[in-house]
Short mmCIF file of C-alpha atoms in Angstrom, two decimals:
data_model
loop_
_atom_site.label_atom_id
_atom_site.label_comp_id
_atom_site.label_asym_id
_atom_site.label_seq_id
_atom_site.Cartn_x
_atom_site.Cartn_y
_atom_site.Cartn_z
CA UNK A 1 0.00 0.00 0.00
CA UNK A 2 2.51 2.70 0.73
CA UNK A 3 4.35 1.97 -2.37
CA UNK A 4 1.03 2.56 -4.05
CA UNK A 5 0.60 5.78 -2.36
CA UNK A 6 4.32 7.06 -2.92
CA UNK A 7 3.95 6.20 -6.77
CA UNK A 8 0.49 7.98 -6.92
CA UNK A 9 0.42 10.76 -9.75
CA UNK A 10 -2.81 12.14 -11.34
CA UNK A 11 -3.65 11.50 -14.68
CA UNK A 12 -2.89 14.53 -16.63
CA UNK A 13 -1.50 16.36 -13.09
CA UNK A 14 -2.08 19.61 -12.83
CA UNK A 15 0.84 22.15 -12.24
CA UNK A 16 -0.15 22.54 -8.37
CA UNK A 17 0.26 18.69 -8.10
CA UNK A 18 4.13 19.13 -7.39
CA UNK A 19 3.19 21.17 -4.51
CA UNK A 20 1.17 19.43 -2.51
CA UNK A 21 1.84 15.88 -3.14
CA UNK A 22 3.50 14.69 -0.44
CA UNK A 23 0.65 16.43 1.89
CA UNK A 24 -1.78 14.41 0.19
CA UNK A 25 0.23 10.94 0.39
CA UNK A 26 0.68 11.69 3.83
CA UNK A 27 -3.25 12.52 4.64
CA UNK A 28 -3.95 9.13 2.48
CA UNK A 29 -1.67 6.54 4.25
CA UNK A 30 -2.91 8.22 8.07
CA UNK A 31 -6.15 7.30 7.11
CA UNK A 32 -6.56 4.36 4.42
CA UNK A 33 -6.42 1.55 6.71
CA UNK A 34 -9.65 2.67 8.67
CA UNK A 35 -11.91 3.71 6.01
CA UNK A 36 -14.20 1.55 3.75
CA UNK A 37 -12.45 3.26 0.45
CA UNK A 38 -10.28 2.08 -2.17
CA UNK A 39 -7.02 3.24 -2.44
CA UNK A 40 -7.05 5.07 -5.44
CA UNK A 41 -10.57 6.98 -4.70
CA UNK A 42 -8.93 8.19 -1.39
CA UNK A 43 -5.67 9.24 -3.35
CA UNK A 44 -8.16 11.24 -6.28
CA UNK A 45 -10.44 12.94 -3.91
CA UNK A 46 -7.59 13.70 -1.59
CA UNK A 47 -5.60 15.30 -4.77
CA UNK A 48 -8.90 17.09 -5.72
CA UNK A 49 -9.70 18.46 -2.72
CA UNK A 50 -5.66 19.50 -2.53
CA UNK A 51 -5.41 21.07 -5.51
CA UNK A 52 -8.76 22.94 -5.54
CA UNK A 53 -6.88 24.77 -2.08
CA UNK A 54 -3.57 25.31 -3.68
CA UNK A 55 -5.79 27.25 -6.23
CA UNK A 56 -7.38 29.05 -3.79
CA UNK A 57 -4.09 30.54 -2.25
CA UNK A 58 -4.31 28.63 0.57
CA UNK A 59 -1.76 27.40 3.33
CA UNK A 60 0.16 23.88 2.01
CA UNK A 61 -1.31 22.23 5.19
CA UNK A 62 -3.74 19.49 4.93
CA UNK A 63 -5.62 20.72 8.19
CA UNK A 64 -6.72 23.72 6.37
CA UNK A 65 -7.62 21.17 3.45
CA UNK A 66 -9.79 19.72 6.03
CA UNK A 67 -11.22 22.55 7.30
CA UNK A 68 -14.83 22.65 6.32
CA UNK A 69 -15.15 26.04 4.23
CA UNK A 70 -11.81 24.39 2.07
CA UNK A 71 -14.19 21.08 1.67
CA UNK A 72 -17.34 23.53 0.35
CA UNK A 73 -15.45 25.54 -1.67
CA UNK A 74 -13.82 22.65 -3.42
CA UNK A 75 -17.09 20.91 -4.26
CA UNK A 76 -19.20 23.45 -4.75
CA UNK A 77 -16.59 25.53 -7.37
CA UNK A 78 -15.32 22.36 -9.23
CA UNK A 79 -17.55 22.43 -12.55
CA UNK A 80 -15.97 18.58 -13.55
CA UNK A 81 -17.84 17.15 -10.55
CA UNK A 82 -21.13 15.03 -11.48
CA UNK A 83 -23.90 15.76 -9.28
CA UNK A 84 -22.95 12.20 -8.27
CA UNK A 85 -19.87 12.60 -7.86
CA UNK A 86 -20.12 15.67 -6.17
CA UNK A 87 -22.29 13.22 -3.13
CA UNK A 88 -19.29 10.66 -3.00
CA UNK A 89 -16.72 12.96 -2.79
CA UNK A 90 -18.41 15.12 0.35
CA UNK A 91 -18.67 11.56 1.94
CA UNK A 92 -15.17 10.32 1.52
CA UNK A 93 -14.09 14.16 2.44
CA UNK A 94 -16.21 14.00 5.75
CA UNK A 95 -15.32 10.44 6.39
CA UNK A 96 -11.57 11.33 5.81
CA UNK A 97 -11.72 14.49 8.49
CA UNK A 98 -13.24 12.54 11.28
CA UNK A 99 -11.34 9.52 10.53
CA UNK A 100 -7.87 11.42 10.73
CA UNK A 101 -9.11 12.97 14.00
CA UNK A 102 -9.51 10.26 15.61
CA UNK A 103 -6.49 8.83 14.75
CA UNK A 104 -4.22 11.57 15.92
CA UNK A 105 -5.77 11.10 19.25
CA UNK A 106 -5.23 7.67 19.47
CA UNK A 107 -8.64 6.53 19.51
CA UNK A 108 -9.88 3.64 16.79
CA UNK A 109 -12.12 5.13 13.82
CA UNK A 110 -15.67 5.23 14.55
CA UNK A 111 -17.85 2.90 12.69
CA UNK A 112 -19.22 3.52 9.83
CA UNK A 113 -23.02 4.62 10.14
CA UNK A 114 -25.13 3.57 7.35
CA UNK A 115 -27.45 6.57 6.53
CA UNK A 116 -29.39 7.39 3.82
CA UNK A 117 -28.60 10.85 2.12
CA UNK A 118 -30.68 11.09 -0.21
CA UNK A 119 -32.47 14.38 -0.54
CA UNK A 120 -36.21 14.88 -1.81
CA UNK A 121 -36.34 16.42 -5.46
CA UNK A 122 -37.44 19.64 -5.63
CA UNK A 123 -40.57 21.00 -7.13
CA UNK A 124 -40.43 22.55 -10.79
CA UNK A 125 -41.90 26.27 -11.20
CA UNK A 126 -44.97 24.53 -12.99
CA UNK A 127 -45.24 22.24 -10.22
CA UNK A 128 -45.02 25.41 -7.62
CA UNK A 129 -47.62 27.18 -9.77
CA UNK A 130 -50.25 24.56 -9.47
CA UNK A 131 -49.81 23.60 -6.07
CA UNK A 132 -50.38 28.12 -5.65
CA UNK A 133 -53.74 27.81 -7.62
CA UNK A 134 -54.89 24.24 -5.36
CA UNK A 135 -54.21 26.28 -2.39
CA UNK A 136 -56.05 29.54 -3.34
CA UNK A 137 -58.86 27.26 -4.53
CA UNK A 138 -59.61 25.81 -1.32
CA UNK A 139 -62.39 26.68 1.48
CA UNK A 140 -61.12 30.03 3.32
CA UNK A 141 -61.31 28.09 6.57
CA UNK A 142 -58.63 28.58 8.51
CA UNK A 143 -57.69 24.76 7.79
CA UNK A 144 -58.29 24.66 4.38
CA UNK A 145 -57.00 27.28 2.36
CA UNK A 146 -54.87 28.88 5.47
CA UNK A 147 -52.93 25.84 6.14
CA UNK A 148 -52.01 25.13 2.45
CA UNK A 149 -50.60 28.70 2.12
CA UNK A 150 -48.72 27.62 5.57
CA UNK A 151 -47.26 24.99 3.80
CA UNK A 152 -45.76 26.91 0.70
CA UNK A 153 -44.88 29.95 2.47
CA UNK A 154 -42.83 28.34 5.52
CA UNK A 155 -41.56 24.93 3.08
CA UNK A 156 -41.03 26.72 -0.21
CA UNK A 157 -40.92 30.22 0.73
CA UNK A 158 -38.64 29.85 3.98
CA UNK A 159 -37.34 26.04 3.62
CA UNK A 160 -38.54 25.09 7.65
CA UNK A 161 -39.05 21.52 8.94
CA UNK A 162 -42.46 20.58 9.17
CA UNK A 163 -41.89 20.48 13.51
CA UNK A 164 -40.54 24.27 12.72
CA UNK A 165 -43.46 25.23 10.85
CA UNK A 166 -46.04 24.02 13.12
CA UNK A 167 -44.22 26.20 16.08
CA UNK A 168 -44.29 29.27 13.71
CA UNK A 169 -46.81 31.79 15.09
CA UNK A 170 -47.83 35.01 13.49
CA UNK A 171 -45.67 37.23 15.50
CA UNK A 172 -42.94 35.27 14.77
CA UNK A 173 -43.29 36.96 11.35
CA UNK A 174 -41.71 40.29 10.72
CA UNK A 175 -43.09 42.22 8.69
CA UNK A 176 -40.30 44.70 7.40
CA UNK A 177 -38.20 42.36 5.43
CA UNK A 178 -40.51 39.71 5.41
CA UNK A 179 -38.52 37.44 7.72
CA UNK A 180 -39.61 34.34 10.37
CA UNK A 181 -38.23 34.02 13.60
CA UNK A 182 -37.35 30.25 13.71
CA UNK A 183 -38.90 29.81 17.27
CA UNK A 184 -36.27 27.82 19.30
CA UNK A 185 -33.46 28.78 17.26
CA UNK A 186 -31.82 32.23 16.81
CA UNK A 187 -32.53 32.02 13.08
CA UNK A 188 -34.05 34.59 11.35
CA UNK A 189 -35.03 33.05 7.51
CA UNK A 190 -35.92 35.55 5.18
CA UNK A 191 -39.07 34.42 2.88
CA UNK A 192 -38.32 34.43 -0.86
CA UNK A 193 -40.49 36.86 -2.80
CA UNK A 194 -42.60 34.84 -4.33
CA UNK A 195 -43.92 34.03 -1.42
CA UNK A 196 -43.73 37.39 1.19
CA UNK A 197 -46.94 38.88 0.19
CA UNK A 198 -48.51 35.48 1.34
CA UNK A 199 -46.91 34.61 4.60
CA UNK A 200 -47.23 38.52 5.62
CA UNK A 201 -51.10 37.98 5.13
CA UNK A 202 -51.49 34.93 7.09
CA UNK A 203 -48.81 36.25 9.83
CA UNK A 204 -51.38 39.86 10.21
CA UNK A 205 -54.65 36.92 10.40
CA UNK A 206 -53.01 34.85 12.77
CA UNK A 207 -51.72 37.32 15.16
CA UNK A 208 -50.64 36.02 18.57
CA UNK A 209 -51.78 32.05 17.17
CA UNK A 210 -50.19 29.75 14.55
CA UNK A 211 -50.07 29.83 10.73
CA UNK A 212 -50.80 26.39 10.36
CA UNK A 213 -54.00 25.07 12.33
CA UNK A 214 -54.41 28.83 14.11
CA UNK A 215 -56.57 26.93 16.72
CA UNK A 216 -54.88 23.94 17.50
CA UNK A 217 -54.33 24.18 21.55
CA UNK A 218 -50.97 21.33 21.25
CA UNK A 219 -47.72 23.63 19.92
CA UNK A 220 -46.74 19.84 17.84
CA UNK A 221 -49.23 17.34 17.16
CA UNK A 222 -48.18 13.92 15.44
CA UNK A 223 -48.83 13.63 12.07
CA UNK A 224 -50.68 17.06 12.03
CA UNK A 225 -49.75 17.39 8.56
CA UNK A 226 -49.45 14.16 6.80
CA UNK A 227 -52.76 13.81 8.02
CA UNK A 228 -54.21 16.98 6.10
CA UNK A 229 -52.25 16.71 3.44
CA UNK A 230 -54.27 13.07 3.22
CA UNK A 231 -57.77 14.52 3.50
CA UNK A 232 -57.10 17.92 1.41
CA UNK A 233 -54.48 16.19 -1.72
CA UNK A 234 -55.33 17.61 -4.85
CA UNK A 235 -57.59 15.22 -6.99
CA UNK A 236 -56.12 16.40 -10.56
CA UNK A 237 -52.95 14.01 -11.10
CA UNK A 238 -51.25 16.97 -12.88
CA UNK A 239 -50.83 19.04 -9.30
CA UNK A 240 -48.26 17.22 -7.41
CA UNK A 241 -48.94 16.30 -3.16
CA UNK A 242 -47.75 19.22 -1.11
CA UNK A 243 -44.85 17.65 0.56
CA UNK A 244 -42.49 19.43 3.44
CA UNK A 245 -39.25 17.63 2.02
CA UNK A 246 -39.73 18.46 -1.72
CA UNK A 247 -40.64 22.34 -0.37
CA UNK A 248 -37.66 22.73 2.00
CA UNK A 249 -35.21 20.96 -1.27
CA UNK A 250 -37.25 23.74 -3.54
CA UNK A 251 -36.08 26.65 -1.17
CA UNK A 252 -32.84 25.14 -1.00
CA UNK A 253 -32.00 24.62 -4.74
CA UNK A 254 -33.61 28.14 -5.14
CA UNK A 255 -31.16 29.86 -3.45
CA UNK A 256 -28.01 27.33 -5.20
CA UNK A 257 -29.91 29.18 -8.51
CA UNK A 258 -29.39 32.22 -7.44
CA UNK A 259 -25.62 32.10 -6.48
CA UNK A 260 -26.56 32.71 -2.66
CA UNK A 261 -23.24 32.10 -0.61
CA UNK A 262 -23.35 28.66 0.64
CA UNK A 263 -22.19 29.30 4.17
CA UNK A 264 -25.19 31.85 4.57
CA UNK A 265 -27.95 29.31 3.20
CA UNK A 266 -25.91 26.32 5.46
CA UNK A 267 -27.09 29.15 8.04
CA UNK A 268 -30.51 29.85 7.39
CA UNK A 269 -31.34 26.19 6.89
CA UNK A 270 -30.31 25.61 9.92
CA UNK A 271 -27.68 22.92 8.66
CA UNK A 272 -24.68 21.98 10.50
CA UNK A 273 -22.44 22.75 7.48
CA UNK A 274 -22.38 23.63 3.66
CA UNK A 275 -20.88 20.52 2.95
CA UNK A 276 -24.86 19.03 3.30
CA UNK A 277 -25.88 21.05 0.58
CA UNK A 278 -23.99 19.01 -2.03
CA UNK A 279 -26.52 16.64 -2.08
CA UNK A 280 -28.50 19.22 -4.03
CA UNK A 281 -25.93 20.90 -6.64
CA UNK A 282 -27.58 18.04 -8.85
CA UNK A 283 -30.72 20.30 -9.88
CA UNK A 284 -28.48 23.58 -10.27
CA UNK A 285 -27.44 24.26 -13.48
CA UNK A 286 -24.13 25.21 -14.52
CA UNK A 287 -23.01 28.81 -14.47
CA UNK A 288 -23.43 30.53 -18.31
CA UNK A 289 -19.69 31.25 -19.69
CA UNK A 290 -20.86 35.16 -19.06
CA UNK A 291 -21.97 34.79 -15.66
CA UNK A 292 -19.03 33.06 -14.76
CA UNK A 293 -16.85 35.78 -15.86
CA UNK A 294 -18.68 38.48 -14.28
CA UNK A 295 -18.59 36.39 -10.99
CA UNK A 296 -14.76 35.78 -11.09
CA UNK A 297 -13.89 39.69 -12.36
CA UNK A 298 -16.41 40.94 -10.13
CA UNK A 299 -19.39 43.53 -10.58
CA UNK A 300 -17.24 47.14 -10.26
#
């Protein structure tokens, strides 16, 4: 194995490869005999995630590879990355971090949890559209049309979990920028504005009570919302089932779109890092050979 690792070279190695080599055969032979990799995906995503920091001026040391801002800017800036790819490399990257902790302090490698991480697809603008017009269609009681609206505004609009949403009251909601006070956080999630006009008009009809199910006395009850989202689904096949996953991955993936820095939606989301928002660069489309030029010269 280590003459493996000593040999490695890139195919077609970039000029920056000479420079941090040896950091990268030395990050890859701390950690290959305690993760579940091959040898020569370690040594490419390694080199990759190397390189990509040697680009970015930063210091020859593989902590600051490791660092998790070095990880997100590498996957999230590197065009040749498949969506899938993009997924395996954040896992060997995170896998590679803790791993290499762990051994410094002389501890074994945790085991390997098997987790699913795959993330709901998002809704198209048609989709969004439709599921707008269901919701507007609806009785005006407050748990008809009122908690549909709930839904978009809060899932689409601000990208909460469905236990955040049902804790969201209306003076939670301010009204300036139009902005929700995540309650038991210290998030503030501004609404997109396709939804703000929406959420401000429940938030001024709810008052002091929630948005969704205003007179529900329990702050979270189970299935509260699977459980109108089975009596209210729309009947025509060609409006999709309001679901909080596919909202929250629509709000997400909106922002992507729009170039939003990851760190700050990692932030909003309420995500423990950027690196998690990978999982979603599949539905963002690549930057325009313009835009991409007026992002790296800047707007002066």
């Amino acid at each position: 194995m280590s003459h493996a690792i000593l040999r490695y070279r890139p195919k077609q190695a970039p000029p920056e490869w000479e420079a941090v080599a040896d950091g990268v055969r030395m990050i890859v032979a701390t950690v290959a005999d305690h993760v579940p990799y091959r040898l020569t995906t370690l040594l490419g995503v390694v080199a990759t995630l190397a390189v990509s920091a040697e680009r970015a001026g930063l210091p020859r040391d593989p902590a600051v590879w490791l660092e998790q801002s070095t990880i997100t800017r590498c996957l999230l800036e590197n065009e040749r990355l498949k969506p899938k790819s993009t997924q395996t490399y954040a896992s060997v990257l995170a896998r590679v971090h803790e791993t290499l902790v762990w051994v410094e302090r002389g501890e074994p490698a945790r085991p390997r949890l098997h987790t699913d991480r795959s993330r709901a697809e998002p809704y198209s603008t048609s989709d969004l559209t439709r599921l707008d017009a269901w919701a507007c269609n609806l009785p005006p009681a407050p748990t008809g049309r009122g908690n549909a609206l709930a839904l978009l505004t809060l899932g689409a609009g601000c990208g909460l979990l469905p236990f955040e949403l049902l804790s969201v009251r209306g003076t939670d909601v301010r009204s300036d920028a139009v902005a929700v006070r995540v309650p038991g956080t210290d998030r503030l999630v501004v609404c997109r504005s396709l939804w703000e006009e929406s959420l401000a008009e429940l938030a001024r009809t709810a008052g002091p009570r929630y948005l969704y199910a205003p007179d529900r006395q329990v702050e979270r009850p189970k299935n509260a919302i699977s459980n109108w989202v089975a009596r209210h689904r729309p009947g025509d096949p060609k409006i999709p089932v309001p679901d909080m996953r596919r909202l929250r991955a629509t709000w997400i993936v909106s922002l992507l779109r729009d170039r939003v820095p990851a760190d700050l939606i990692a932030r909003a989301a309420g995500l423990a890092s950027a690196a998690s928002l990978a999982a979603y660069m599949r539905w963002v489309p690549e930057l325009s050979e313009d835009a991409a030029i007026r992002f790296l010269r800047g707007w002066a």
